[in-house]
Tab-separated table of C-alpha atoms in Angstrom:
chain	number	residue	atom	x	y	z
A	1	MET	CA	117.915	24.706	-18.273
A	2	ALA	CA	117.174	27.797	-20.687
A	3	LEU	CA	114.461	26.915	-22.605
A	4	ALA	CA	112.470	29.987	-22.839
A	5	THR	CA	114.368	32.902	-24.600
A	6	ARG	CA	111.804	35.330	-25.564
A	7	PRO	CA	109.264	37.014	-23.123
A	8	MET	CA	105.833	35.807	-23.145
A	9	ASN	CA	104.245	39.251	-23.778
A	10	GLN	CA	105.982	39.906	-26.951
A	11	PRO	CA	104.414	38.383	-30.342
A	12	LEU	CA	105.817	35.694	-32.184
A	13	PRO	CA	107.652	36.995	-35.527
A	14	GLY	CA	105.008	37.005	-38.166
A	15	ARG	CA	102.362	35.490	-36.230
A	16	PRO	CA	98.901	36.327	-38.136
A	17	GLY	CA	95.371	36.934	-36.425
A	18	SER	CA	92.974	34.233	-35.439
A	19	HIS	CA	89.641	32.947	-36.715
A	20	SER	CA	86.380	32.334	-34.600
A	21	SER	CA	85.453	28.840	-34.399
A	22	THR	CA	81.790	29.482	-33.991
A	23	PRO	CA	80.462	26.381	-36.028
A	24	ARG	CA	79.487	27.500	-39.799
A	25	GLU	CA	76.473	25.977	-41.815
A	26	LEU	CA	78.302	24.071	-44.554
A	27	GLY	CA	76.846	23.865	-48.022
A	28	PRO	CA	75.217	20.303	-49.083
A	29	LEU	CA	78.332	19.257	-51.043
A	30	ALA	CA	80.641	20.181	-48.727
A	31	ARG	CA	78.711	18.777	-45.672
A	32	ALA	CA	78.303	15.633	-47.666
A	33	ILE	CA	82.172	15.281	-48.351
A	34	ALA	CA	82.834	16.023	-44.425
A	35	GLU	CA	80.515	13.526	-43.425
A	36	GLU	CA	82.084	10.339	-45.330
A	37	PRO	CA	83.925	8.159	-43.194
A	38	ILE	CA	87.566	8.515	-43.419
A	39	ALA	CA	89.966	6.084	-42.013
A	40	ASP	CA	92.869	7.773	-40.024
A	41	ALA	CA	96.181	8.702	-41.957
A	42	VAL	CA	99.217	6.067	-41.996
A	43	SER	CA	102.308	8.448	-42.259
A	44	PRO	CA	104.406	6.912	-44.822
A	45	VAL	CA	107.528	8.128	-42.791
A	46	VAL	CA	106.736	5.902	-40.135
A	47	LEU	CA	105.631	3.176	-42.636
A	48	THR	CA	109.113	3.378	-44.362
A	49	GLY	CA	111.071	3.685	-40.832
A	50	ILE	CA	109.045	0.418	-39.360
A	51	ALA	CA	109.803	-1.349	-42.283
A	52	ARG	CA	113.424	-0.691	-42.160
A	53	ILE	CA	113.392	-1.837	-38.496
A	54	VAL	CA	111.855	-5.129	-39.022
A	55	GLU	CA	114.005	-6.017	-42.101
A	56	PHE	CA	117.135	-5.050	-40.194
A	57	VAL	CA	115.533	-7.552	-37.469
A	58	LEU	CA	114.454	-10.280	-39.438
A	59	ILE	CA	117.867	-10.206	-41.635
A	60	ALA	CA	119.841	-10.469	-38.212
A	61	LEU	CA	117.175	-12.907	-36.286
A	62	SER	CA	117.076	-15.551	-39.816
A	63	GLY	CA	121.213	-15.599	-39.122
A	64	ALA	CA	120.812	-16.230	-35.464
A	65	VAL	CA	118.394	-18.848	-36.101
A	66	VAL	CA	120.895	-20.673	-38.851
A	67	HIS	CA	123.749	-20.375	-36.391
A	68	ALA	CA	121.772	-21.934	-33.572
A	69	ILE	CA	120.713	-25.042	-35.442
A	70	TRP	CA	124.014	-25.081	-37.883
A	71	ILE	CA	126.799	-24.339	-35.204
A	72	TYR	CA	125.538	-24.058	-31.620
A	73	PRO	CA	125.238	-27.690	-31.505
A	74	THR	CA	128.763	-28.650	-32.474
A	75	SER	CA	130.623	-25.436	-31.327
A	76	GLY	CA	128.416	-23.386	-29.113
A	77	PHE	CA	128.088	-19.827	-29.228
A	78	GLU	CA	130.356	-17.783	-31.417
A	79	PRO	CA	130.402	-13.798	-30.865
A	80	MET	CA	132.227	-13.349	-34.290
A	81	TYR	CA	128.659	-14.450	-35.894
A	82	LEU	CA	126.733	-12.321	-34.052
A	83	ALA	CA	128.895	-9.056	-35.070
A	84	ILE	CA	128.716	-10.354	-38.546
A	85	GLU	CA	124.942	-10.683	-38.509
A	86	LEU	CA	124.500	-7.664	-37.423
A	87	ALA	CA	126.634	-5.890	-39.636
A	88	VAL	CA	125.420	-7.647	-42.840
A	89	ALA	CA	121.632	-6.742	-41.338
A	90	ALA	CA	122.678	-3.076	-41.517
A	91	ALA	CA	124.512	-3.155	-44.744
A	92	ALA	CA	121.336	-5.277	-46.553
A	93	VAL	CA	119.076	-2.266	-45.171
A	94	ILE	CA	121.298	0.212	-46.596
A	95	ALA	CA	121.375	-1.657	-50.065
A	96	PHE	CA	117.659	-1.691	-49.846
A	97	GLN	CA	117.639	2.096	-49.492
A	98	ILE	CA	119.973	2.484	-52.260
A	99	VAL	CA	117.761	0.060	-54.867
A	100	ASP	CA	114.824	2.592	-54.043
A	101	ILE	CA	112.632	-0.126	-52.342
A	102	TYR	CA	111.528	1.981	-49.291
A	103	ASN	CA	108.778	3.714	-50.627
A	104	VAL	CA	105.059	3.265	-50.598
A	105	GLN	CA	104.784	2.809	-54.172
A	106	ALA	CA	107.550	0.181	-54.030
A	107	PHE	CA	105.403	-1.559	-51.102
A	108	ARG	CA	102.104	-1.951	-53.510
A	109	SER	CA	104.337	-3.784	-56.586
A	110	HIS	CA	105.506	-7.172	-56.092
A	111	VAL	CA	107.517	-7.369	-59.286
A	112	TYR	CA	109.327	-3.873	-58.187
A	113	GLN	CA	110.650	-4.482	-54.874
A	114	LEU	CA	110.981	-8.430	-54.714
A	115	GLY	CA	113.390	-8.116	-58.072
A	116	ARG	CA	115.468	-5.337	-56.201
A	117	LEU	CA	115.078	-6.972	-52.876
A	118	GLY	CA	116.894	-10.016	-54.353
A	119	LEU	CA	119.405	-8.488	-56.392
A	120	ALA	CA	120.289	-6.274	-53.434
A	121	TRP	CA	120.384	-9.285	-50.823
A	122	SER	CA	122.548	-11.080	-53.167
A	123	VAL	CA	125.122	-8.094	-53.724
A	124	VAL	CA	125.650	-7.708	-49.936
A	125	PHE	CA	126.532	-11.326	-49.939
A	126	LEU	CA	128.853	-11.147	-52.454
A	127	LEU	CA	130.416	-8.186	-50.788
A	128	ALA	CA	130.750	-9.695	-47.789
A	129	LEU	CA	132.266	-13.156	-49.219
A	130	ALA	CA	134.792	-10.764	-51.063
A	131	LEU	CA	135.679	-9.046	-47.800
A	132	THR	CA	136.374	-12.406	-45.894
A	133	PHE	CA	138.342	-13.459	-49.001
A	134	PHE	CA	140.822	-10.384	-49.264
A	135	THR	CA	140.989	-10.347	-45.460
A	136	LYS	CA	141.964	-14.121	-45.371
A	137	THR	CA	139.072	-14.804	-42.874
A	138	GLU	CA	136.745	-17.001	-45.808
A	139	TYR	CA	137.925	-20.445	-43.458
A	140	SER	CA	136.920	-18.889	-40.198
A	141	PHE	CA	133.303	-18.909	-41.114
A	142	SER	CA	131.088	-22.118	-41.738
A	143	ARG	CA	129.968	-22.513	-45.650
A	144	GLY	CA	126.777	-24.434	-44.654
A	145	TRP	CA	125.814	-21.065	-42.246
A	146	THR	CA	126.659	-18.767	-45.069
A	147	ALA	CA	124.714	-20.417	-47.684
A	148	GLY	CA	121.578	-21.335	-44.990
A	149	TRP	CA	121.292	-17.697	-43.873
A	150	TYR	CA	121.225	-16.515	-47.961
A	151	ALA	CA	118.588	-18.729	-48.418
A	152	VAL	CA	116.321	-18.401	-45.269
A	153	GLY	CA	117.129	-14.628	-45.172
A	154	LEU	CA	115.611	-14.410	-48.612
A	155	VAL	CA	112.460	-16.587	-48.112
A	156	VAL	CA	112.264	-14.506	-44.738
A	157	LEU	CA	112.405	-11.219	-46.497
A	158	PHE	CA	109.840	-12.158	-49.397
A	159	GLY	CA	107.517	-13.578	-47.420
A	160	TRP	CA	107.690	-10.294	-45.148
A	161	ARG	CA	107.389	-7.745	-48.352
A	162	ILE	CA	104.828	-9.970	-49.640
A	163	ALA	CA	102.592	-9.664	-46.552
A	164	LEU	CA	103.515	-5.801	-46.266
A	165	GLY	CA	102.358	-5.366	-50.037
A	166	ALA	CA	99.081	-6.605	-49.151
A	167	LEU	CA	98.782	-4.241	-46.193
A	168	VAL	CA	99.765	-1.502	-47.859
A	169	ARG	CA	97.345	-2.236	-50.936
A	170	HIS	CA	94.626	-2.685	-48.139
A	171	TRP	CA	95.302	0.680	-46.351
A	172	ALA	CA	95.539	2.406	-49.919
A	173	ASP	CA	91.996	1.235	-50.458
A	174	GLN	CA	90.920	2.597	-47.300
A	175	GLY	CA	92.385	5.984	-48.332
A	176	ARG	CA	94.768	5.658	-45.106
A	177	LEU	CA	97.546	6.453	-47.453
A	178	ILE	CA	96.231	8.978	-49.537
A	179	ARG	CA	97.046	12.644	-48.436
A	180	ARG	CA	93.634	14.358	-48.553
A	181	VAL	CA	94.212	17.917	-50.189
A	182	VAL	CA	92.227	21.257	-50.674
A	183	ILE	CA	93.022	24.067	-52.569
A	184	VAL	CA	92.672	27.661	-51.847
A	185	GLY	CA	91.806	30.054	-55.050
A	186	GLY	CA	90.032	28.864	-57.998
A	187	GLY	CA	90.320	30.540	-61.170
A	188	ARG	CA	93.333	30.206	-63.459
A	189	GLU	CA	95.904	29.513	-61.052
A	190	GLY	CA	93.250	26.725	-59.014
A	191	GLU	CA	92.967	25.042	-62.245
A	192	ALA	CA	96.665	24.872	-63.374
A	193	LEU	CA	97.238	23.452	-59.731
A	194	VAL	CA	94.586	20.831	-60.238
A	195	ARG	CA	95.869	19.653	-63.711
A	196	ALA	CA	99.379	19.252	-62.141
A	197	ILE	CA	98.350	17.331	-59.818
A	198	ALA	CA	96.425	14.918	-61.891
A	199	SER	CA	99.358	14.868	-64.243
A	200	GLU	CA	101.579	12.951	-61.757
A	201	ALA	CA	101.488	9.248	-62.564
A	202	HIS	CA	101.951	8.170	-58.912
A	203	SER	CA	100.799	10.836	-56.827
A	204	ASP	CA	99.253	10.075	-53.266
A	205	LEU	CA	97.304	13.332	-53.460
A	206	ARG	CA	93.695	13.160	-53.605
A	207	VAL	CA	91.881	16.902	-54.278
A	208	CYS	CA	88.808	16.946	-52.058
A	209	GLY	CA	87.580	20.305	-53.288
A	210	VAL	CA	88.396	24.230	-53.936
A	211	PHE	CA	87.509	27.054	-51.448
A	212	ASP	CA	87.639	30.468	-52.496
A	213	ASP	CA	86.013	33.546	-50.791
A	214	ARG	CA	85.434	35.066	-54.847
A	215	ALA	CA	82.012	34.465	-56.393
A	216	ASP	CA	82.375	35.996	-59.661
A	217	ASP	CA	83.639	34.796	-63.090
A	218	ARG	CA	87.234	34.211	-61.627
A	219	SER	CA	85.828	31.665	-59.358
A	220	PRO	CA	83.861	28.961	-61.404
A	221	SER	CA	81.765	26.567	-59.046
A	222	VAL	CA	83.610	23.738	-61.001
A	223	VAL	CA	87.228	24.050	-61.348
A	224	ALA	CA	89.149	21.259	-63.544
A	225	GLY	CA	86.637	18.808	-62.499
A	226	VAL	CA	86.935	19.666	-58.762
A	227	PRO	CA	83.908	21.338	-56.987
A	228	LYS	CA	84.401	24.677	-55.174
A	229	LEU	CA	83.062	24.230	-51.401
A	230	GLY	CA	82.606	27.088	-50.293
A	231	THR	CA	84.869	29.948	-48.831
A	232	VAL	CA	88.140	30.097	-46.640
A	233	ASP	CA	85.690	30.460	-43.349
A	234	ASP	CA	83.806	27.311	-44.556
A	235	LEU	CA	87.317	25.582	-44.944
A	236	VAL	CA	88.464	25.850	-41.524
A	237	GLU	CA	84.745	24.610	-40.524
A	238	PHE	CA	85.286	21.611	-42.719
A	239	THR	CA	88.808	20.845	-41.957
A	240	ARG	CA	87.348	20.537	-38.199
A	241	ARG	CA	84.941	17.997	-39.468
A	242	THR	CA	87.212	15.806	-41.598
A	243	ARG	CA	90.333	14.586	-42.425
A	244	VAL	CA	92.378	17.202	-44.362
A	245	ASP	CA	96.024	16.611	-44.658
A	246	LEU	CA	97.508	19.424	-46.749
A	247	ILE	CA	95.980	23.189	-47.612
A	248	LEU	CA	97.519	24.151	-51.310
A	249	VAL	CA	97.232	27.678	-51.539
A	250	SER	CA	97.408	28.596	-55.645
A	251	LEU	CA	96.927	32.445	-55.001
A	252	PRO	CA	100.033	34.071	-56.806
A	253	LEU	CA	102.682	35.926	-54.814
A	254	THR	CA	101.754	39.106	-56.433
A	255	ALA	CA	98.287	38.722	-54.517
A	256	GLU	CA	99.943	39.772	-50.971
A	257	GLU	CA	97.446	41.039	-49.160
A	258	ARG	CA	95.075	38.115	-50.043
A	259	VAL	CA	97.610	35.390	-49.177
A	260	LEU	CA	97.869	37.011	-45.818
A	261	GLN	CA	94.162	37.361	-45.082
A	262	MET	CA	94.283	33.490	-45.917
A	263	ALA	CA	97.198	32.794	-43.415
A	264	ARG	CA	95.349	34.409	-40.811
A	265	LYS	CA	92.282	32.308	-41.097
A	266	LEU	CA	94.420	29.003	-41.763
A	267	TRP	CA	97.129	29.154	-39.236
A	268	VAL	CA	95.164	28.010	-36.447
A	269	LEU	CA	94.642	24.434	-38.397
A	270	PRO	CA	96.434	21.556	-37.548
A	271	VAL	CA	97.187	21.084	-41.287
A	272	ASP	CA	100.579	21.621	-43.583
A	273	VAL	CA	99.821	24.652	-45.502
A	274	ARG	CA	101.679	25.398	-48.628
A	275	LEU	CA	101.828	27.943	-51.149
A	276	ALA	CA	102.118	26.665	-54.564
A	277	ALA	CA	104.337	28.221	-56.788
A	278	HIS	CA	104.047	26.599	-60.113
A	279	MET	CA	102.664	29.607	-62.051
A	280	ASN	CA	104.858	32.510	-60.497
A	281	ARG	CA	107.144	34.173	-62.869
A	282	LEU	CA	109.422	35.196	-59.953
A	283	ARG	CA	111.795	31.959	-59.258
A	284	PHE	CA	113.787	31.933	-56.069
A	285	ARG	CA	116.874	29.325	-55.773
A	286	PRO	CA	115.895	25.704	-55.888
A	287	ARG	CA	116.404	25.320	-52.285
A	288	ALA	CA	114.045	27.879	-51.321
A	289	TYR	CA	111.218	25.569	-52.388
A	290	SER	CA	110.070	22.275	-51.204
A	291	TYR	CA	108.386	19.821	-53.711
A	292	ILE	CA	104.982	18.007	-53.642
A	293	GLY	CA	105.838	15.432	-56.621
A	294	ASN	CA	106.753	18.193	-59.423
A	295	ILE	CA	105.138	21.152	-58.071
A	296	PRO	CA	107.290	23.910	-56.448
A	297	VAL	CA	105.735	25.148	-53.142
A	298	LEU	CA	106.729	27.673	-50.502
A	299	ASP	CA	106.252	26.484	-46.464
A	300	ILE	CA	103.925	28.482	-45.156
A	301	PHE	CA	102.580	26.716	-41.991
A	302	ASP	CA	103.485	23.191	-40.921
A	303	LYS	CA	101.514	20.567	-38.585
A	304	PRO	CA	103.103	20.988	-35.040
A	305	ILE	CA	103.896	17.503	-34.191
A	306	ALA	CA	103.912	14.835	-36.903
A	307	ASP	CA	105.447	11.360	-38.246
A	308	TRP	CA	107.841	9.938	-35.865
A	309	ASN	CA	107.830	12.893	-33.221
A	310	LEU	CA	103.769	12.028	-33.088
A	311	VAL	CA	104.844	8.191	-32.382
A	312	LEU	CA	107.326	9.107	-29.912
A	313	LYS	CA	104.994	11.329	-28.002
A	314	SER	CA	102.152	9.013	-28.079
A	315	VAL	CA	104.400	6.391	-26.626
A	316	PHE	CA	105.938	8.490	-23.876
A	317	ASP	CA	102.407	9.620	-22.929
A	318	ARG	CA	101.389	6.091	-22.316
A	319	VAL	CA	104.111	4.382	-20.700
A	320	VAL	CA	104.828	7.504	-18.245
A	321	ALA	CA	100.966	7.888	-17.524
A	322	VAL	CA	100.982	3.764	-16.565
A	323	LEU	CA	103.829	4.312	-14.557
A	324	ILE	CA	102.491	7.512	-12.829
A	325	LEU	CA	99.152	5.529	-12.110
A	326	LEU	CA	100.737	2.710	-10.379
A	327	ALA	CA	102.769	5.061	-8.341
A	328	ILE	CA	99.868	7.110	-7.272
A	329	SER	CA	97.275	4.172	-7.114
A	330	PRO	CA	97.022	4.894	-3.127
A	331	VAL	CA	96.355	8.512	-3.346
A	332	MET	CA	93.563	7.927	-5.835
A	333	LEU	CA	92.355	5.300	-3.288
A	334	ALA	CA	92.404	7.041	-0.680
A	335	THR	CA	91.006	10.569	-2.537
A	336	ALA	CA	87.861	8.508	-4.018
A	337	LEU	CA	87.224	6.951	-0.184
A	338	ALA	CA	87.053	10.830	0.927
A	339	ILE	CA	84.907	12.185	-1.617
A	340	LYS	CA	82.383	9.162	-1.276
A	341	LEU	CA	82.371	9.944	2.736
A	342	ASP	CA	82.198	13.628	2.438
A	343	SER	CA	79.019	14.072	0.251
A	344	LYS	CA	76.485	12.409	-1.882
A	345	GLY	CA	77.018	11.478	-5.459
A	346	PRO	CA	79.615	9.642	-7.807
A	347	VAL	CA	83.653	9.926	-7.609
A	348	PHE	CA	84.311	10.767	-10.813
A	349	PHE	CA	83.123	13.616	-12.733
A	350	LYS	CA	83.283	14.198	-16.373
A	351	GLN	CA	83.569	17.226	-18.358
A	352	ARG	CA	82.705	18.524	-21.750
A	353	ARG	CA	85.806	20.530	-23.235
A	354	LEU	CA	87.364	21.383	-26.456
A	355	GLY	CA	90.508	19.108	-27.506
A	356	PHE	CA	92.562	18.600	-30.424
A	357	ASN	CA	91.486	20.426	-33.574
A	358	ASN	CA	88.751	21.502	-31.360
A	359	GLU	CA	86.770	18.404	-31.116
A	360	VAL	CA	84.750	17.774	-28.102
A	361	ILE	CA	86.166	15.328	-25.338
A	362	GLU	CA	84.831	14.127	-21.836
A	363	VAL	CA	87.931	14.566	-19.002
A	364	PHE	CA	87.601	12.614	-16.006
A	365	LYS	CA	88.113	14.130	-12.716
A	366	PHE	CA	87.623	13.813	-8.902
A	367	ARG	CA	84.264	15.053	-8.367
A	368	SER	CA	84.819	18.554	-6.365
A	369	LEU	CA	81.266	20.143	-6.346
A	370	TYR	CA	78.144	19.324	-4.864
A	371	HIS	CA	76.509	16.435	-6.913
A	372	GLU	CA	73.393	18.914	-7.559
A	373	HIS	CA	75.513	21.742	-8.656
A	374	ALA	CA	77.299	19.525	-11.330
A	375	ASP	CA	78.223	21.812	-14.481
A	376	PRO	CA	79.187	19.412	-17.237
A	377	ASP	CA	79.958	22.424	-19.550
A	378	ALA	CA	81.388	24.501	-16.925
A	379	LYS	CA	79.149	27.815	-17.651
A	380	ARG	CA	79.763	29.158	-14.293
A	381	VAL	CA	83.760	29.426	-13.419
A	382	VAL	CA	84.616	28.181	-10.092
A	383	THR	CA	85.990	31.138	-7.833
A	384	LYS	CA	87.232	31.934	-4.617
A	385	GLY	CA	84.668	30.814	-1.824
A	386	ASP	CA	82.297	29.212	-4.255
A	387	ASN	CA	79.840	27.865	-1.835
A	388	ARG	CA	79.167	24.666	-4.749
A	389	VAL	CA	82.632	23.351	-3.719
A	390	THR	CA	82.574	20.324	-1.075
A	391	ARG	CA	85.092	20.288	1.983
A	392	VAL	CA	87.317	17.721	-0.068
A	393	GLY	CA	86.470	19.217	-3.233
A	394	ARG	CA	88.528	22.387	-1.775
A	395	PHE	CA	91.674	20.687	-0.776
A	396	ILE	CA	91.899	18.435	-4.077
A	397	ARG	CA	91.066	21.621	-5.971
A	398	LYS	CA	94.324	23.213	-4.168
A	399	THR	CA	96.558	20.620	-4.544
A	400	SER	CA	95.214	19.784	-8.356
A	401	ILE	CA	94.547	16.181	-7.050
A	402	ASP	CA	91.113	16.343	-8.719
A	403	GLU	CA	92.930	16.231	-12.312
A	404	LEU	CA	94.579	12.866	-11.787
A	405	PRO	CA	92.046	10.589	-13.580
A	406	GLN	CA	92.626	12.351	-16.463
A	407	LEU	CA	95.711	9.989	-16.727
A	408	LEU	CA	92.869	7.836	-17.890
A	409	ASN	CA	92.310	10.115	-20.490
A	410	VAL	CA	95.745	9.971	-21.730
A	411	LEU	CA	95.796	6.230	-22.041
A	412	ARG	CA	92.376	6.492	-24.102
A	413	GLY	CA	94.393	9.211	-26.594
A	414	ASP	CA	92.070	12.105	-25.545
A	415	LEU	CA	94.781	14.096	-23.635
A	416	SER	CA	98.788	14.115	-23.645
A	417	LEU	CA	100.555	14.618	-20.216
A	418	VAL	CA	101.841	18.174	-21.494
A	419	GLY	CA	99.965	20.147	-23.804
A	420	PRO	CA	97.976	23.096	-23.351
A	421	ARG	CA	95.196	22.554	-20.582
A	422	PRO	CA	91.774	22.024	-22.544
A	423	HIS	CA	89.320	24.462	-21.552
A	424	ALA	CA	85.495	23.966	-21.016
A	425	ILE	CA	83.569	24.680	-23.983
A	426	HIS	CA	81.203	27.324	-22.751
A	427	ALA	CA	83.468	28.811	-20.052
A	428	PRO	CA	83.174	32.696	-20.368
A	429	LEU	CA	85.404	35.356	-19.187
A	430	ALA	CA	83.463	38.967	-19.113
A	431	ASN	CA	80.493	37.423	-20.806
A	432	LYS	CA	82.552	36.698	-24.110
A	433	LEU	CA	83.693	33.335	-24.987
A	434	TRP	CA	87.186	33.199	-24.947
A	435	ASP	CA	88.331	32.683	-28.581
A	436	ASP	CA	86.320	36.369	-28.722
A	437	VAL	CA	88.692	37.861	-25.998
A	438	VAL	CA	92.063	36.272	-27.309
A	439	ASP	CA	93.707	36.980	-30.898
A	440	GLY	CA	94.428	33.304	-31.837
A	441	TYR	CA	92.849	31.426	-29.033
A	442	PHE	CA	92.174	28.419	-31.223
A	443	ALA	CA	95.750	27.949	-32.517
A	444	ARG	CA	96.418	26.333	-29.092
A	445	HIS	CA	94.187	23.525	-30.321
A	446	ARG	CA	96.828	22.036	-32.947
A	447	VAL	CA	98.036	19.405	-30.833
A	448	ARG	CA	96.540	17.149	-28.424
A	449	PRO	CA	95.745	19.008	-25.042
A	450	GLY	CA	97.397	18.210	-21.931
A	451	ILE	CA	97.087	17.561	-18.044
A	452	THR	CA	99.754	20.189	-17.748
A	453	GLY	CA	101.972	22.562	-19.549
A	454	TRP	CA	104.028	25.405	-19.992
A	455	ALA	CA	101.663	27.893	-18.695
A	456	GLN	CA	100.821	25.860	-15.853
A	457	ILE	CA	104.693	25.593	-14.380
A	458	ASN	CA	104.995	29.194	-15.076
A	459	GLY	CA	102.004	30.115	-12.846
A	460	TRP	CA	99.269	30.440	-15.416
A	461	ARG	CA	96.904	27.875	-13.491
A	462	GLY	CA	93.506	28.246	-11.646
A	463	GLU	CA	91.029	30.626	-12.053
A	464	LEU	CA	90.826	33.102	-15.471
A	465	ASP	CA	89.518	36.317	-14.294
A	466	SER	CA	90.896	38.496	-16.801
A	467	PRO	CA	92.023	38.760	-20.241
A	468	GLU	CA	95.383	39.325	-19.453
A	469	LYS	CA	95.545	36.285	-17.449
A	470	LEU	CA	93.989	34.349	-20.695
A	471	GLN	CA	96.387	36.182	-22.862
A	472	GLN	CA	99.387	34.886	-20.905
A	473	ARG	CA	98.428	31.315	-20.947
A	474	VAL	CA	97.618	31.334	-24.565
A	475	GLU	CA	100.966	32.901	-25.416
A	476	HIS	CA	102.730	30.205	-23.173
A	477	ASP	CA	100.349	27.479	-25.049
A	478	LEU	CA	101.440	28.771	-28.499
A	479	TYR	CA	105.432	28.929	-27.197
A	480	TYR	CA	105.335	25.443	-26.141
A	481	ILE	CA	103.583	24.329	-29.512
A	482	GLU	CA	106.293	26.050	-31.886
A	483	ASN	CA	109.196	24.727	-29.374
A	484	TRP	CA	107.977	21.425	-28.735
A	485	SER	CA	110.471	18.365	-28.134
A	486	LEU	CA	110.517	15.343	-25.870
A	487	LEU	CA	113.005	16.999	-23.757
A	488	PHE	CA	110.984	20.274	-23.116
A	489	ASP	CA	107.978	17.748	-22.250
A	490	LEU	CA	110.329	15.778	-19.593
A	491	TYR	CA	111.202	19.342	-18.426
A	492	ILE	CA	107.789	20.434	-17.908
A	493	LEU	CA	106.902	17.127	-16.035
A	494	LEU	CA	109.611	17.419	-13.600
A	495	ARG	CA	108.744	21.213	-13.122
A	496	THR	CA	105.130	20.239	-12.168
A	497	PRO	CA	105.159	19.045	-8.913
A	498	PHE	CA	106.954	22.516	-7.764
A	499	ALA	CA	104.622	24.517	-9.621
A	500	LEU	CA	101.380	22.718	-7.772
A	501	LEU	CA	103.128	24.181	-4.487
A	502	LYS	CA	101.587	27.773	-5.352
A	503	THR	CA	97.799	27.638	-4.950
A	504	GLU	CA	96.902	31.189	-4.609
A	505	ASN	CA	95.188	30.829	-8.176
A	506	ALA	CA	93.369	27.468	-7.492
A	507	TYR	CA	90.445	27.388	-5.984
């Protein structure tokens, strides 16, 4: 299975540098905005996809219910009716797509969506009746079932859409369907971009602020009514404190050096980054752009795992984690008993580590150190022959059994099964923090960390006692992020037990 095609010690094409994560003190206004309670975003792509699935099921189910009431008592189960129910359900979903009622704006408007839904539903039934007429099969189906299904289906769809509209409006009020945007670059370009966003009639963008490194007259403190909140370095810290869905860079293409400087700082963030091309005289072919409303943009960076991919990975993680927990429960019980008999102290140990977007998480582990030597911040790395490690601890660290409780972190949503391993907050290397040792280190936090990963199955697990080892681990982590797929996750999981047999670097 040839998944890796590039040697890990070669830099990725076009990869910019990194940005240190040393916490910055934001200005009062930026800090106030960052501390506002913000609900998690709801992906419009996932929402409209779920709406399609639900409506397909409702249509087919309403036909089956009418069939069970009208046909089954006298004629029993008729397989042809099931085929028709599924075909009409699929045709209805396609028709609803054609009349443009699978978007958030349509969900919010009863008049718009219900009128078009009723029309599309009627047309589908008329076409189905016409098909039976021309194929001379009109007498093969019950008229009562046909009329009943049309009426029941219409009522069910109307009720579902009214409920969906109420839910969408509630989410909109919470800000969950709004894309929170920050603009990099003030001055004339930034002002034009703010006004272009404001001119969109049904825009889902909400501009939170402007960030610009310039402090002279070219970058005023207020840009078209939007406040300037700080520099690009402040933006990195701002994005780690609050939800930012999109970063729009308003610098002209001619400012190549400044654009590259911005990219070097912003690429470590799990956010879509776009270069607005609304004021550039140099125009590429239309297909070279993507569009945010009517604003042409060039894609710089994409959020690594988003929309349905994020849903699939989350479901995969939790389902597989439950299955693994059930399978290894005897091992975990035996380990807990051995730890309790071997030394005083609790069975489990919580350690603070850096997770997604540099958020601090607490990961669960079986205790492998003597209780009096507990080190929740991992300020002192465990080394070979470390006298802080218990007898049982040496075995469970060698075999990685001490990591098994992190399956509970997966169920909580702190970790994924597969991803970059979460490193301890204050773990040093050569008296330096890891982000000071490896360029681009924090880009590995653009996805949720994992129990195992591409680096681990390629031999880069255990003690990190040299910059070269850390560099290799980061390179593998970044390769995983940029090449993620569900198949890749499954491949890594299947390889993990064999990788654990190599214990030379695990102490």
